[in-house]
Short mmCIF file of C-alpha atoms and ligand atoms in Angstrom, two decimals:
data_model
loop_
_atom_site.label_atom_id
_atom_site.label_comp_id
_atom_site.label_asym_id
_atom_site.label_seq_id
_atom_site.Cartn_x
_atom_site.Cartn_y
_atom_site.Cartn_z
CA MET A 22 17.65 41.65 -123.85
CA ALA A 23 16.99 44.04 -120.98
CA THR A 24 14.05 43.26 -118.72
CA LYS A 25 10.58 44.70 -119.08
CA SER A 26 10.90 46.42 -115.71
CA ALA A 27 14.20 48.06 -116.79
CA LEU A 28 12.41 49.42 -119.85
CA GLU A 29 9.55 50.69 -117.68
CA THR A 30 12.08 52.52 -115.50
CA GLN A 31 13.73 54.09 -118.56
CA LEU A 32 10.31 55.27 -119.78
CA SER A 33 9.30 56.70 -116.41
CA VAL A 34 11.06 60.00 -117.32
CA VAL A 35 8.71 60.61 -120.27
CA ALA A 36 6.67 63.76 -119.58
CA GLY A 37 2.93 63.88 -120.28
CA PHE A 38 0.95 66.23 -122.55
CA GLU A 39 1.35 69.89 -121.55
CA ASN A 40 -2.10 70.95 -122.82
CA PRO A 41 -3.99 67.74 -123.54
CA ARG A 42 -6.64 68.10 -126.24
CA VAL A 43 -9.79 66.17 -125.51
CA GLU A 44 -10.88 65.98 -129.16
CA LEU A 45 -7.62 64.18 -129.99
CA GLU A 46 -7.94 61.88 -126.94
CA GLN A 47 -4.57 63.00 -125.67
CA TYR A 48 -3.91 60.84 -122.69
CA PRO A 49 -0.51 59.22 -122.27
CA THR A 50 0.12 55.51 -122.57
CA PRO A 51 1.52 54.64 -119.11
CA PRO A 52 5.14 53.41 -118.99
CA THR A 53 3.98 50.07 -117.62
CA LEU A 54 1.74 49.39 -120.65
CA ALA A 55 4.23 50.83 -123.16
CA ALA A 56 7.04 48.68 -121.72
CA HIS A 57 4.80 45.63 -121.85
CA VAL A 58 3.82 46.17 -125.51
CA VAL A 59 7.41 46.92 -126.61
CA HIS A 60 8.82 43.98 -124.64
CA VAL A 61 6.32 41.53 -126.18
CA ALA A 62 7.04 42.97 -129.65
CA ASP A 63 10.78 42.57 -129.04
CA LEU A 64 10.35 38.97 -127.82
CA ASN A 65 8.48 38.25 -131.07
CA GLY A 66 11.35 39.64 -133.15
CA ASP A 67 9.27 42.61 -134.29
CA VAL A 68 11.56 45.45 -133.14
CA GLU A 69 15.27 44.77 -133.64
CA GLY A 70 16.41 45.89 -137.09
CA LYS A 71 12.88 46.93 -138.14
CA THR A 72 11.37 50.30 -138.88
CA VAL A 73 8.95 50.93 -136.02
CA VAL A 74 6.12 53.40 -136.66
CA ASP A 75 4.08 54.83 -133.76
CA LEU A 76 0.77 56.18 -135.12
CA GLY A 77 -0.63 58.88 -132.80
CA THR A 78 2.71 59.06 -131.00
CA GLY A 79 1.68 61.88 -128.63
CA THR A 80 4.38 62.15 -125.97
CA GLY A 81 6.43 59.59 -127.91
CA MET A 82 6.05 56.94 -125.22
CA LEU A 83 5.75 53.89 -127.51
CA ALA A 84 8.20 55.29 -130.09
CA LEU A 85 10.82 55.88 -127.39
CA GLY A 86 10.24 52.47 -125.83
CA ALA A 87 10.88 50.87 -129.22
CA ALA A 88 13.91 53.10 -129.79
CA LEU A 89 15.53 51.55 -126.71
CA ARG A 90 15.34 48.05 -128.23
CA GLY A 91 17.56 48.33 -131.32
CA PRO A 92 15.27 49.07 -134.28
CA ALA A 93 16.75 50.36 -137.56
CA ARG A 94 14.77 53.56 -137.10
CA VAL A 95 11.61 54.89 -135.49
CA VAL A 96 8.92 57.12 -136.98
CA GLY A 97 6.49 58.90 -134.66
CA VAL A 98 3.40 60.36 -136.35
CA ASP A 99 1.00 62.81 -134.75
CA VAL A 100 -1.35 65.48 -136.03
CA ASP A 101 -0.54 67.82 -133.15
CA ALA A 102 2.62 69.94 -133.35
CA GLU A 103 2.72 70.64 -129.60
CA ALA A 104 2.63 66.93 -128.80
CA LEU A 105 5.52 66.35 -131.20
CA GLY A 106 7.46 69.08 -129.39
CA THR A 107 6.92 67.18 -126.15
CA ALA A 108 8.00 63.95 -127.86
CA ARG A 109 11.23 65.64 -129.01
CA GLU A 110 11.96 66.80 -125.45
CA ASN A 111 11.18 63.33 -124.16
CA ARG A 112 13.70 61.88 -126.56
CA VAL A 113 16.39 63.96 -124.85
CA ARG A 114 15.17 62.79 -121.44
CA VAL A 115 15.28 59.13 -122.50
CA GLY A 116 18.66 59.61 -124.17
CA THR A 117 18.37 57.20 -127.08
CA THR A 118 20.67 57.51 -130.12
CA THR A 119 18.36 55.55 -132.44
CA PRO A 120 17.32 57.62 -135.48
CA ILE A 121 13.81 58.95 -134.82
CA HIS A 122 11.75 60.92 -137.33
CA TRP A 123 8.87 62.93 -135.88
CA VAL A 124 6.25 63.46 -138.59
CA ARG A 125 3.33 65.86 -138.28
CA ALA A 126 0.54 64.23 -140.27
CA ASP A 127 -2.91 62.73 -140.11
CA ALA A 128 -2.20 59.11 -139.24
CA THR A 129 -5.34 58.01 -141.03
CA ARG A 130 -3.77 59.21 -144.31
CA ALA A 131 -0.12 58.88 -143.37
CA PRO A 132 2.10 59.98 -146.28
CA LEU A 133 4.66 57.29 -145.60
CA CYS A 134 6.38 54.88 -147.95
CA ILE A 135 8.91 52.76 -146.11
CA ASP A 136 11.25 50.12 -147.51
CA GLY A 137 11.98 46.99 -145.49
CA PRO A 138 10.09 45.40 -142.63
CA VAL A 139 7.75 47.70 -140.72
CA THR A 140 6.20 47.22 -137.31
CA VAL A 141 3.45 49.59 -136.18
CA LEU A 142 2.92 50.21 -132.45
CA MET A 143 -0.05 52.38 -131.54
CA ASN A 144 -2.48 53.47 -128.89
CA PRO A 145 -4.97 55.23 -131.18
CA PRO A 146 -7.95 57.34 -130.13
CA PHE A 147 -10.83 54.99 -129.24
CA GLY A 148 -13.61 57.39 -130.14
CA ALA A 149 -15.81 56.12 -127.32
CA GLN A 150 -15.96 59.51 -125.58
CA HIS A 151 -17.46 61.23 -128.61
CA GLY A 152 -19.83 58.50 -129.69
CA HIS A 153 -17.52 57.67 -132.60
CA GLU A 154 -17.24 53.98 -131.88
CA HIS A 155 -14.19 52.42 -133.51
CA ALA A 156 -12.40 55.64 -134.40
CA ASP A 157 -9.43 53.26 -134.20
CA ARG A 158 -10.63 51.64 -137.46
CA ALA A 159 -8.90 54.31 -139.62
CA PHE A 160 -5.65 53.80 -137.70
CA LEU A 161 -5.90 50.04 -138.27
CA GLN A 162 -6.46 50.76 -141.95
CA THR A 163 -3.18 52.69 -142.06
CA ALA A 164 -1.40 49.90 -140.19
CA SER A 165 -2.71 47.36 -142.69
CA SER A 166 -1.31 49.34 -145.61
CA LEU A 167 2.03 50.15 -143.96
CA ALA A 168 3.05 47.32 -141.70
CA ASP A 169 4.06 43.69 -141.76
CA VAL A 170 3.01 43.47 -138.12
CA SER A 171 1.14 45.79 -135.77
CA TYR A 172 0.48 46.03 -132.05
CA SER A 173 -2.48 48.18 -131.13
CA VAL A 174 -4.19 49.14 -127.89
CA HIS A 175 -8.02 49.26 -128.00
CA ASN A 176 -10.78 49.69 -125.50
CA GLU A 177 -12.37 46.72 -123.79
CA GLY A 178 -14.71 44.69 -125.98
CA SER A 179 -12.86 45.29 -129.28
CA GLN A 180 -11.74 41.73 -130.02
CA GLU A 181 -14.57 40.78 -132.38
CA PHE A 182 -14.23 44.03 -134.32
CA VAL A 183 -10.42 43.84 -134.58
CA GLU A 184 -10.45 40.18 -135.66
CA ALA A 185 -13.10 40.84 -138.30
CA PHE A 186 -11.27 43.94 -139.57
CA ALA A 187 -7.95 42.07 -139.80
CA ALA A 188 -9.56 39.17 -141.64
CA ASP A 189 -11.22 41.53 -144.14
CA GLU A 190 -7.82 43.06 -144.90
CA GLY A 191 -6.12 39.68 -145.29
CA GLY A 192 -4.48 39.89 -141.86
CA GLU A 193 -4.59 37.68 -138.80
CA VAL A 194 -4.66 38.38 -135.07
CA THR A 195 -1.89 36.19 -133.65
CA HIS A 196 -1.81 37.42 -130.02
CA ALA A 197 -4.36 39.16 -127.82
CA PHE A 198 -4.02 40.22 -124.22
CA ARG A 199 -5.82 42.45 -121.75
CA ALA A 200 -4.16 45.28 -119.87
CA THR A 201 -5.54 47.53 -117.15
CA PHE A 202 -3.91 50.87 -116.63
CA ASN A 203 -4.45 53.66 -114.23
CA LEU A 204 -5.00 57.08 -115.74
CA ASP A 205 -4.61 60.27 -113.73
CA ARG A 206 -7.35 62.88 -114.13
CA GLN A 207 -6.67 64.36 -117.58
CA PHE A 208 -9.74 66.35 -118.58
CA GLU A 209 -12.34 68.39 -116.71
CA PHE A 210 -15.12 65.92 -117.37
CA HIS A 211 -13.18 63.18 -115.55
CA GLU A 212 -14.96 62.84 -112.22
CA SER A 213 -12.24 61.21 -110.14
CA GLU A 214 -8.54 61.91 -109.63
CA SER A 215 -7.63 58.66 -111.33
CA ARG A 216 -9.43 55.72 -112.86
CA ASP A 217 -8.69 52.28 -114.23
CA ILE A 218 -8.99 51.81 -117.98
CA GLU A 219 -9.52 48.31 -119.30
CA THR A 220 -7.84 47.75 -122.66
CA GLU A 221 -7.12 44.97 -125.11
CA VAL A 222 -3.89 44.71 -127.10
CA PHE A 223 -3.65 42.83 -130.40
CA ARG A 224 -0.72 41.66 -132.53
CA ILE A 225 -1.79 41.45 -136.15
CA GLU A 226 0.23 39.96 -139.02
CA TRP A 227 -0.76 41.84 -142.17
CA ARG A 228 1.32 40.06 -144.81
C1 LIG B 318 -4.41 57.97 -126.77
S1 LIG B 318 -3.27 59.16 -127.34
C2 LIG B 318 -1.83 58.14 -127.47
C3 LIG B 318 -0.65 58.85 -127.02
C4 LIG B 318 0.70 58.20 -127.01
N1 LIG B 318 0.75 56.78 -127.20
C5 LIG B 318 1.37 58.63 -125.72
O1 LIG B 318 1.65 57.80 -124.88
O2 LIG B 318 1.57 59.83 -125.52
C6 LIG B 318 -3.77 59.37 -129.04
C7 LIG B 318 -2.81 60.24 -129.85
O3 LIG B 318 -3.29 60.26 -131.21
C8 LIG B 318 -3.13 61.56 -131.72
N2 LIG B 318 -4.09 61.68 -132.83
C9 LIG B 318 -5.44 61.78 -132.78
N3 LIG B 318 -5.96 61.82 -134.01
C10 LIG B 318 -4.90 61.75 -134.87
C11 LIG B 318 -4.78 61.71 -136.28
N4 LIG B 318 -5.85 61.75 -137.10
N5 LIG B 318 -3.56 61.61 -136.83
C12 LIG B 318 -2.44 61.57 -136.03
N6 LIG B 318 -2.50 61.58 -134.70
C13 LIG B 318 -3.71 61.67 -134.12
C14 LIG B 318 -3.39 62.47 -130.56
O4 LIG B 318 -2.84 63.76 -130.76
C15 LIG B 318 -2.74 61.68 -129.42
O5 LIG B 318 -1.41 62.07 -129.27
#
């Protein structure tokens, strides 16, 4: 298995959103965090030979990271056509030959029916900016119906909510870790050129 830092280097060519939409919380998952999530998933046997679904794929960062680790196929879902165009271009930059299907759809009602083992990787909208606390709940709901295992990035302070949600759906949080990432100024209301975002990542076994 290649190293996490090699994966981060491969993902460093992924371009960001051209016209980021604030209402869709379009900020990119940094290569360092994407490489970390994919590497942990791979170490746990959740990538190789599996169908990996990235809900809210945006620039394709997590989908492309997974594609570099030998899955059967990758599915990237996003509601925004322009973002999917960027993801397609990023696929060329990354140069993977893994089959990738880019699907324009609402990830909270994803029209997907997939045979075989499925792993969901996602950095969903948090909802915090708009006062919609736990907008990530609907994405978790999709993961619970689609996946055997999911890895999801949430804002700081989500552990209690995620554990309770997983338990209600018959799932179990098996791993949890914190990750800080630095986000360049993305939207006009961001006051500084960059800021640190504190996140929590959870691995959930759904069945
Ligand atoms: C925080 S960004 C994650 C981006 C991605 N991981 C990346 O690195 O580019 C959230 C993504 O979810 C997408 N999104 C928001 N609401 C959605 C929905 N209901 N269905 C599908 N995608 C959605 C946004 O367009 C955005 O690309």
